[in-house]
PDB file of C-alpha atoms and ligand atoms in Angstrom:
ATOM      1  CA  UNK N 227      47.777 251.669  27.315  1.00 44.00           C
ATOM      2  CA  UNK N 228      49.969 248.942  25.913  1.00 39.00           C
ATOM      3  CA  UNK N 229      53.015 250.210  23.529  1.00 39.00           C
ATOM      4  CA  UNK N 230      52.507 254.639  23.819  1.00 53.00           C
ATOM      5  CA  UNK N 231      52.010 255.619  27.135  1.00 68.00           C
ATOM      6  CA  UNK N 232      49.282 258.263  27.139  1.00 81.00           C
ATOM      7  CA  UNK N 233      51.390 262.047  27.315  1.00 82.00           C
ATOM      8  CA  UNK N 234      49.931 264.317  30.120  1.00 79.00           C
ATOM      9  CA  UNK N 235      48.412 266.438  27.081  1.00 77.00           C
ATOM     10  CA  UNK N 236      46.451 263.416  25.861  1.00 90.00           C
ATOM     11  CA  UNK N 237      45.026 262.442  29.038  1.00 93.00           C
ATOM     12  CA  UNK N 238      44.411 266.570  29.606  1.00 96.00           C
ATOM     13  CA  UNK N 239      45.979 266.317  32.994  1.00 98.00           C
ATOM     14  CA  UNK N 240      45.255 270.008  34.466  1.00 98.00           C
ATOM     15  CA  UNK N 241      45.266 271.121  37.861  1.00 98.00           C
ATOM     16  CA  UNK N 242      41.517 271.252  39.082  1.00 98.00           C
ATOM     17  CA  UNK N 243      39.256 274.183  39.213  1.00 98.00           C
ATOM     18  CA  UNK N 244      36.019 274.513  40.966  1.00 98.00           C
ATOM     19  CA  UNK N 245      34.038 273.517  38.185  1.00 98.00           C
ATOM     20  CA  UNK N 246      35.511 270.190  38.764  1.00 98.00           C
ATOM     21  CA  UNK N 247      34.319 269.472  42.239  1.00 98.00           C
ATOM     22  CA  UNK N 248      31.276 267.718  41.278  1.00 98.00           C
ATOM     23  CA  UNK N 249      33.037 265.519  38.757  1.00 98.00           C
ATOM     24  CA  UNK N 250      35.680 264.420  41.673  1.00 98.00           C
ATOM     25  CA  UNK N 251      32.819 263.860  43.991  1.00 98.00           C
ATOM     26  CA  UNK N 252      31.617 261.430  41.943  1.00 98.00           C
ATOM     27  CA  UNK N 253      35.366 259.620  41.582  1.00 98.00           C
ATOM     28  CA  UNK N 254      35.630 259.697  45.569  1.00 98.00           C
ATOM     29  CA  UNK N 255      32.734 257.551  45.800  1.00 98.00           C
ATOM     30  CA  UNK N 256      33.044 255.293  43.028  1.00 97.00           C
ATOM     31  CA  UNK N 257      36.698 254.454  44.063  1.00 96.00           C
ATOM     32  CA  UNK N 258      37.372 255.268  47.830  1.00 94.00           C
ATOM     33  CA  UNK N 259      33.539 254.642  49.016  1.00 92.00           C
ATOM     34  CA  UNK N 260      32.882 254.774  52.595  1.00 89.00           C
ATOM     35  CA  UNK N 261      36.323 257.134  52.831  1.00 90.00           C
ATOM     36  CA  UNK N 262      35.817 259.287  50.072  1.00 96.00           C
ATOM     37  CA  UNK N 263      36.731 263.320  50.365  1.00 97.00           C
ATOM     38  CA  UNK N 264      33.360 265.235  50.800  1.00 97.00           C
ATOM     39  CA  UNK N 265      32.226 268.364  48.178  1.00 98.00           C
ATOM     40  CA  UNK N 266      32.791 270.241  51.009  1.00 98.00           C
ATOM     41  CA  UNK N 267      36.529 269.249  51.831  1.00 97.00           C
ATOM     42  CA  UNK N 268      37.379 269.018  48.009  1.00 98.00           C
ATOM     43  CA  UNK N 269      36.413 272.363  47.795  1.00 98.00           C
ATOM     44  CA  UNK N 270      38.417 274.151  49.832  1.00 98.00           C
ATOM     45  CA  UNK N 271      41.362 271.753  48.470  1.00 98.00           C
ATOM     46  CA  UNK N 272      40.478 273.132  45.235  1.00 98.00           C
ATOM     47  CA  UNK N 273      40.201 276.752  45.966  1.00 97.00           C
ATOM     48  CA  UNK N 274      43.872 276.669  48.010  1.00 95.00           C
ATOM     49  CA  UNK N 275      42.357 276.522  51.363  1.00 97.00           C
ATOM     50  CA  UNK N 276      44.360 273.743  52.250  1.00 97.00           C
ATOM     51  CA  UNK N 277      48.145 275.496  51.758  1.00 95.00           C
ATOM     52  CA  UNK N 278      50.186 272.697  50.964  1.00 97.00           C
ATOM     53  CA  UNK N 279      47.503 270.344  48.974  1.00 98.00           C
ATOM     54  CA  UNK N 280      47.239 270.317  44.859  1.00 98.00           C
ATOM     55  CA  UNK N 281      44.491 268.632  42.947  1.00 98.00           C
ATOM     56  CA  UNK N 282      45.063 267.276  39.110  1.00 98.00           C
ATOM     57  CA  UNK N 283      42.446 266.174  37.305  1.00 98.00           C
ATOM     58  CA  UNK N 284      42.649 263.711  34.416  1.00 98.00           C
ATOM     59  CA  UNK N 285      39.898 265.114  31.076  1.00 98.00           C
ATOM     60  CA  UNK N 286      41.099 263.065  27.715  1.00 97.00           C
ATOM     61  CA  UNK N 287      38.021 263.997  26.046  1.00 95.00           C
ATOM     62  CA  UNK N 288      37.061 267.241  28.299  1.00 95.00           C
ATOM     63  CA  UNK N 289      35.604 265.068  30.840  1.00 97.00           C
ATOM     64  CA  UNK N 290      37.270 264.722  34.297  1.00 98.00           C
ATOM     65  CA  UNK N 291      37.614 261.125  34.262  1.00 98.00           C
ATOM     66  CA  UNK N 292      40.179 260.510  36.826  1.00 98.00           C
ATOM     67  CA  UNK N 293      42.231 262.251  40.004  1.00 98.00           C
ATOM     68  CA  UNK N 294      45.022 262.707  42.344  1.00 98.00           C
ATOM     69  CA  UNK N 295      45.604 264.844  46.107  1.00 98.00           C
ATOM     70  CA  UNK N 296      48.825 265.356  46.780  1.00 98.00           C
ATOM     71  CA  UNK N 297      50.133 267.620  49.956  1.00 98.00           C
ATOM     72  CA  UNK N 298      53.624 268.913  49.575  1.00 98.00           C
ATOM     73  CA  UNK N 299      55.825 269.348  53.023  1.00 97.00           C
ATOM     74  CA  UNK N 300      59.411 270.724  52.628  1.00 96.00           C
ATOM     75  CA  UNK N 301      60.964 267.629  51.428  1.00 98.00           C
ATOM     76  CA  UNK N 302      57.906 265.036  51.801  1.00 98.00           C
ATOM     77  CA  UNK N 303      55.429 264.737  49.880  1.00 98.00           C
ATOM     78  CA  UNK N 304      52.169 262.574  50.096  1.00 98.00           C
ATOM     79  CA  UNK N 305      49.800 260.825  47.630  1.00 98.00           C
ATOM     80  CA  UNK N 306      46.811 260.770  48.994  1.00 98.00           C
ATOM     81  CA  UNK N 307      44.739 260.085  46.206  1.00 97.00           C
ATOM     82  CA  UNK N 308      44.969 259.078  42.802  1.00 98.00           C
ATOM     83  CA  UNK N 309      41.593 257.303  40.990  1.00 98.00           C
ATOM     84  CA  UNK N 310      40.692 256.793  37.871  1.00 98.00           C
ATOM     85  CA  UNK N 311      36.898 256.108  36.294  1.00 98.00           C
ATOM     86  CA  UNK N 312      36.667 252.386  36.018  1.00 97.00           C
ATOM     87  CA  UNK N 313      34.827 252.853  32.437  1.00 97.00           C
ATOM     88  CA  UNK N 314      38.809 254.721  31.970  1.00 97.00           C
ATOM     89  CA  UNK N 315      40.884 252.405  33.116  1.00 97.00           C
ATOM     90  CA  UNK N 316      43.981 250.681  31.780  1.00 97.00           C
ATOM     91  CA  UNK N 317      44.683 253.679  29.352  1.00 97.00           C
ATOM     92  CA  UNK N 318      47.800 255.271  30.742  1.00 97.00           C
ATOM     93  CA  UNK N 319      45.541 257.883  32.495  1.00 98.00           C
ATOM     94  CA  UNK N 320      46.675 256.833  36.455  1.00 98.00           C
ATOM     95  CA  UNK N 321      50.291 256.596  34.879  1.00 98.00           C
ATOM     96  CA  UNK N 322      50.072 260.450  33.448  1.00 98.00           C
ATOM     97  CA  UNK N 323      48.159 261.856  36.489  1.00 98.00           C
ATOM     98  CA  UNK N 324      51.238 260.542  38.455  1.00 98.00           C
ATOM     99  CA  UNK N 325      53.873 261.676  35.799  1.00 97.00           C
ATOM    100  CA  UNK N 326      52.586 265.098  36.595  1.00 98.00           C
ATOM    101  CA  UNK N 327      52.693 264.008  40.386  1.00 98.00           C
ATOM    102  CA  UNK N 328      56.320 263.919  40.320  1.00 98.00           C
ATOM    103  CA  UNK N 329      56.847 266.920  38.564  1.00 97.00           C
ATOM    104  CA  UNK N 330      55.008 269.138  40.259  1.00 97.00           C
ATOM    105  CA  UNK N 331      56.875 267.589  43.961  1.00 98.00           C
ATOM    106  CA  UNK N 332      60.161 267.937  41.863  1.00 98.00           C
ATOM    107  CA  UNK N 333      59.011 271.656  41.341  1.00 97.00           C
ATOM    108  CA  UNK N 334      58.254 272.243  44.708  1.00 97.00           C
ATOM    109  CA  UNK N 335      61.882 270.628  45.777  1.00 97.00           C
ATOM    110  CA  UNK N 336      60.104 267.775  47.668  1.00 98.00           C
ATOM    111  CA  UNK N 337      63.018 264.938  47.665  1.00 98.00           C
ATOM    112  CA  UNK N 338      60.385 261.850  48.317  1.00 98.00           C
ATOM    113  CA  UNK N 339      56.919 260.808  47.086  1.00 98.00           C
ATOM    114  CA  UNK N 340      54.906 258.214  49.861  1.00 98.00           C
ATOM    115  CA  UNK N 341      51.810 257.201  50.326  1.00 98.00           C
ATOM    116  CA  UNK N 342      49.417 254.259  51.670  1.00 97.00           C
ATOM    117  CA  UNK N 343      47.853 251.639  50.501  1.00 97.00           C
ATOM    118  CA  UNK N 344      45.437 248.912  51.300  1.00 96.00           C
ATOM    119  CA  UNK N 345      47.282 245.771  51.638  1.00 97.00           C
ATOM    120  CA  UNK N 346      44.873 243.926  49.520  1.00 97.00           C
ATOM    121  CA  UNK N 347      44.618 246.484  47.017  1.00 97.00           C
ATOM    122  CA  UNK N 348      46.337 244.646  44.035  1.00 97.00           C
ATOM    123  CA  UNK N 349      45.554 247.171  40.923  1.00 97.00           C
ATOM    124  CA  UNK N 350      47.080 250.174  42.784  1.00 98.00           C
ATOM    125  CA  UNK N 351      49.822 247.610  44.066  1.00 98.00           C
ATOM    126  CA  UNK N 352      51.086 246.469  40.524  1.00 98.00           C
ATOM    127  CA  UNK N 353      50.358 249.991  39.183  1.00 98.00           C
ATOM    128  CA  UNK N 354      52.656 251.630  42.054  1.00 98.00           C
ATOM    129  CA  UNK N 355      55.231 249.091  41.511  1.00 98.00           C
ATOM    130  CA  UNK N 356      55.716 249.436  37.844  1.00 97.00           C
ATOM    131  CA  UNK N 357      55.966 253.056  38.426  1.00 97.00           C
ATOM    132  CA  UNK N 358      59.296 252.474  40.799  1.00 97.00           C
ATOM    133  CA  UNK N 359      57.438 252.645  44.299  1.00 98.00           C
ATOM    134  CA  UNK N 360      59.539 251.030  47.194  1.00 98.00           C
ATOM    135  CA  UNK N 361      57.802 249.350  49.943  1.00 98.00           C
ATOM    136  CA  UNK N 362      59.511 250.934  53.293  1.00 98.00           C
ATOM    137  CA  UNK N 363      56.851 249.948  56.031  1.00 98.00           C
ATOM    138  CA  UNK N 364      53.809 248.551  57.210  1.00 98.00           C
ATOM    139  CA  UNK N 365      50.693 249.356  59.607  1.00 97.00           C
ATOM    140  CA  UNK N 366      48.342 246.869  61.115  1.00 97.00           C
ATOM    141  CA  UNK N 367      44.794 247.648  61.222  1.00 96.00           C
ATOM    142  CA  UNK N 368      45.451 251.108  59.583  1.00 94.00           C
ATOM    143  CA  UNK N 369      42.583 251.238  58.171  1.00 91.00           C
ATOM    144  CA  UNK N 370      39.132 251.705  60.142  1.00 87.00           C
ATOM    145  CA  UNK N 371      37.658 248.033  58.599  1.00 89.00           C
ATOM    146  CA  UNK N 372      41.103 246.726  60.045  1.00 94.00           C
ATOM    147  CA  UNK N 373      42.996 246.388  56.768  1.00 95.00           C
ATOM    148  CA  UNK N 374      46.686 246.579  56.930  1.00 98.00           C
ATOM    149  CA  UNK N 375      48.545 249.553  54.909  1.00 98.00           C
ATOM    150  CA  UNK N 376      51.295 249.033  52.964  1.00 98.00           C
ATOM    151  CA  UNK N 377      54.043 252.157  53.297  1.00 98.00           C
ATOM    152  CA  UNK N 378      55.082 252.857  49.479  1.00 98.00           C
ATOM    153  CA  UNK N 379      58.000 255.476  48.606  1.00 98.00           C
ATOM    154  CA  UNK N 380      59.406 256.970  45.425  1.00 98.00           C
ATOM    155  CA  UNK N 381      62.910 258.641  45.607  1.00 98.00           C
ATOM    156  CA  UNK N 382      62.302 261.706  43.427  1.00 98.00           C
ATOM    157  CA  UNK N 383      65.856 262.681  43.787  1.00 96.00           C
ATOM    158  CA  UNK N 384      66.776 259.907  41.291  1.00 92.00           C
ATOM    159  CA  UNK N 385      65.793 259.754  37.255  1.00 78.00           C
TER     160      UNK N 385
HETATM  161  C1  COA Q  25      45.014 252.031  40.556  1.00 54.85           C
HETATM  162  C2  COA Q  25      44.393 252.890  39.454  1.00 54.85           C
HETATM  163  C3  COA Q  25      44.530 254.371  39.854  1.00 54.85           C
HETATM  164  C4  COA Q  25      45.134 252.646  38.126  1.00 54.85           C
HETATM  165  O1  COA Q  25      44.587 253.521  37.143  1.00 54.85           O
HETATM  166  P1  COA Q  25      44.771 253.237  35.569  1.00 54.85           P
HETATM  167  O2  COA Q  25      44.493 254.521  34.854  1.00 54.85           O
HETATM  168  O3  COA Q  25      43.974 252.060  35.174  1.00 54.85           O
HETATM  169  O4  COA Q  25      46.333 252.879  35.474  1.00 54.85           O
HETATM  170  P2  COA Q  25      47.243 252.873  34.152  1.00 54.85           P
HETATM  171  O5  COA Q  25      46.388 252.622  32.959  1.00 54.85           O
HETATM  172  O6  COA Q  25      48.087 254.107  34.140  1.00 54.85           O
HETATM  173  O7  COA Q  25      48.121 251.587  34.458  1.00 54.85           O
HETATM  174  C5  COA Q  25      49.538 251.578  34.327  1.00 54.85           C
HETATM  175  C6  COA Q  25      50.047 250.200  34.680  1.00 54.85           C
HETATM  176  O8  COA Q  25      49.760 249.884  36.069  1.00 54.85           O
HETATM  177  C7  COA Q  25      49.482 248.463  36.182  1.00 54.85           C
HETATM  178  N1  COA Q  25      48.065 248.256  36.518  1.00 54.85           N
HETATM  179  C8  COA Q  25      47.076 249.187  36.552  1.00 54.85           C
HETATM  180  N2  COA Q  25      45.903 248.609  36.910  1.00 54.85           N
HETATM  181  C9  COA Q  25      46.166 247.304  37.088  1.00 54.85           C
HETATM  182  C10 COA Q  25      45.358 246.188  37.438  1.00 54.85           C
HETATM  183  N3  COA Q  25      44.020 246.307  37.658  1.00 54.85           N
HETATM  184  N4  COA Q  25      45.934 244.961  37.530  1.00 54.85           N
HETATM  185  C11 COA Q  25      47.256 244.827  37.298  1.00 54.85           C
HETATM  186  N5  COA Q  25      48.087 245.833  36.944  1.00 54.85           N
HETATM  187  C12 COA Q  25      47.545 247.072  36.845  1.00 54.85           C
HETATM  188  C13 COA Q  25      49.756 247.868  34.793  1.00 54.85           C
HETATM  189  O9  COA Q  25      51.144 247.568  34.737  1.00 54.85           O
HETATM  190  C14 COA Q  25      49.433 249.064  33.887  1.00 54.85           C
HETATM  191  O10 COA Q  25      50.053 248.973  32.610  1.00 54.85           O
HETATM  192  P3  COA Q  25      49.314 248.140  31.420  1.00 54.85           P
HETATM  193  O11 COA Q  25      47.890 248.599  31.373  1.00 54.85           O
HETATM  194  O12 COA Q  25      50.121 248.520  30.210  1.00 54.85           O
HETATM  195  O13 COA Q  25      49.444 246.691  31.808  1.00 54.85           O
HETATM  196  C15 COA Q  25      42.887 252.513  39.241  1.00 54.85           C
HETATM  197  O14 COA Q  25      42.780 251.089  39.162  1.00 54.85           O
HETATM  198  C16 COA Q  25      41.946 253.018  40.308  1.00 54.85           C
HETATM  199  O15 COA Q  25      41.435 254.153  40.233  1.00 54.85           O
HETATM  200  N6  COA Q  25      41.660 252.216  41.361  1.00 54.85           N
HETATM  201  C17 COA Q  25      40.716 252.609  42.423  1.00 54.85           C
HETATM  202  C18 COA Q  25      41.298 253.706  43.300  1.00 54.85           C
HETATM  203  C19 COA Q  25      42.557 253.222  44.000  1.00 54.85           C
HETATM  204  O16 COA Q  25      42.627 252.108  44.508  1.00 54.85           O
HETATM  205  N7  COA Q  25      43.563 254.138  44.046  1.00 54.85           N
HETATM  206  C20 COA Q  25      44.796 253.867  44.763  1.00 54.85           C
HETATM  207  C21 COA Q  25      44.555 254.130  46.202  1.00 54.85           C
HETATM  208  S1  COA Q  25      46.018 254.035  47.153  1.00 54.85           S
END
């Protein structure tokens, strides 16, 4: 979006149901492919199997178009996903997923937001750093093709 950001009502950011899992399927393998969550494991995300783990899904029009896994431990909390459609992109719709991130780890008391990312992933690296993200560390040949991950954290205790 360029002079509104998109509201979390606009972009229909929800937490996700079952009915969902075959839209997020589809968003794990368009964006994370080769690493993507299976139906199976986004399943029992979705249906609280996994205690500390929350799944919001992004519908503007009533379709889920985008995502984001986040685990909540005491006071750390972990991105694990976020991913949005690419036909949906550059509409505020990453930037109101993770609006509703923060609120729901500010909820939960969780007093800092991290997560990784690849190294040469420059979209989610300009869209993390407009949104405040700190880079804290880094790992060599994190990733299982080798790529580097960048450490990112957000202090939720400030703003
Ligand atoms: C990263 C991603 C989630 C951003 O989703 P999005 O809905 O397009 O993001 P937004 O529209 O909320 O973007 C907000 C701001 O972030 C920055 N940004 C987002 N995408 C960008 C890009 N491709 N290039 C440069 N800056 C970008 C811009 O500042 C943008 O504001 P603007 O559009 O007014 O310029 C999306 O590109 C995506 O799903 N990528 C594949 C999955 C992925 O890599 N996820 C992160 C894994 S760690």
């Amino acid at each position: 979006m360029s002079d509104v950001e998109m509201s979390g009502v606009a972009a229909g950011v929800r937490t996700a149901t079952l009915d969902d899992v075959d839209a997020l399927v589809q968003l794990e393998l368009e964006s994370f492919p080769g690493d993507e969550w299976t139906a199976d494991y986004l399943r029992l995300a979705v249906d609280g199997h996994m205690p500390t783990v929350r799944v919001l899904v992004a519908a503007p029009d009533g379709a889920v178009v985008g995502h984001a896994i986040i685990s909540v431990v005491y006071e750390i909390a972990e991105l694990q996903r976020i991913a949005v459609a690419e036909t949906a992109r550059r509409r505020g719709l990453a930037t109101a997923l993770l609006d509703a991130t923060v609120a729901l780890c500010r909820d939960a008391d969780a007093e800092r937001l991290l997560l990784e990312v690849r190294e040469q992933n420059q979209p989610a690296l300009a869209f993390y750093r407009r949104a405040g993200f700190a880079e804290i560390d880094r790992r060599d040949r994190y990733y299982r093709d080798g790529s580097t991950a960048i450490v990112l954290a957000l202090d939720l205790t400030v703003g």
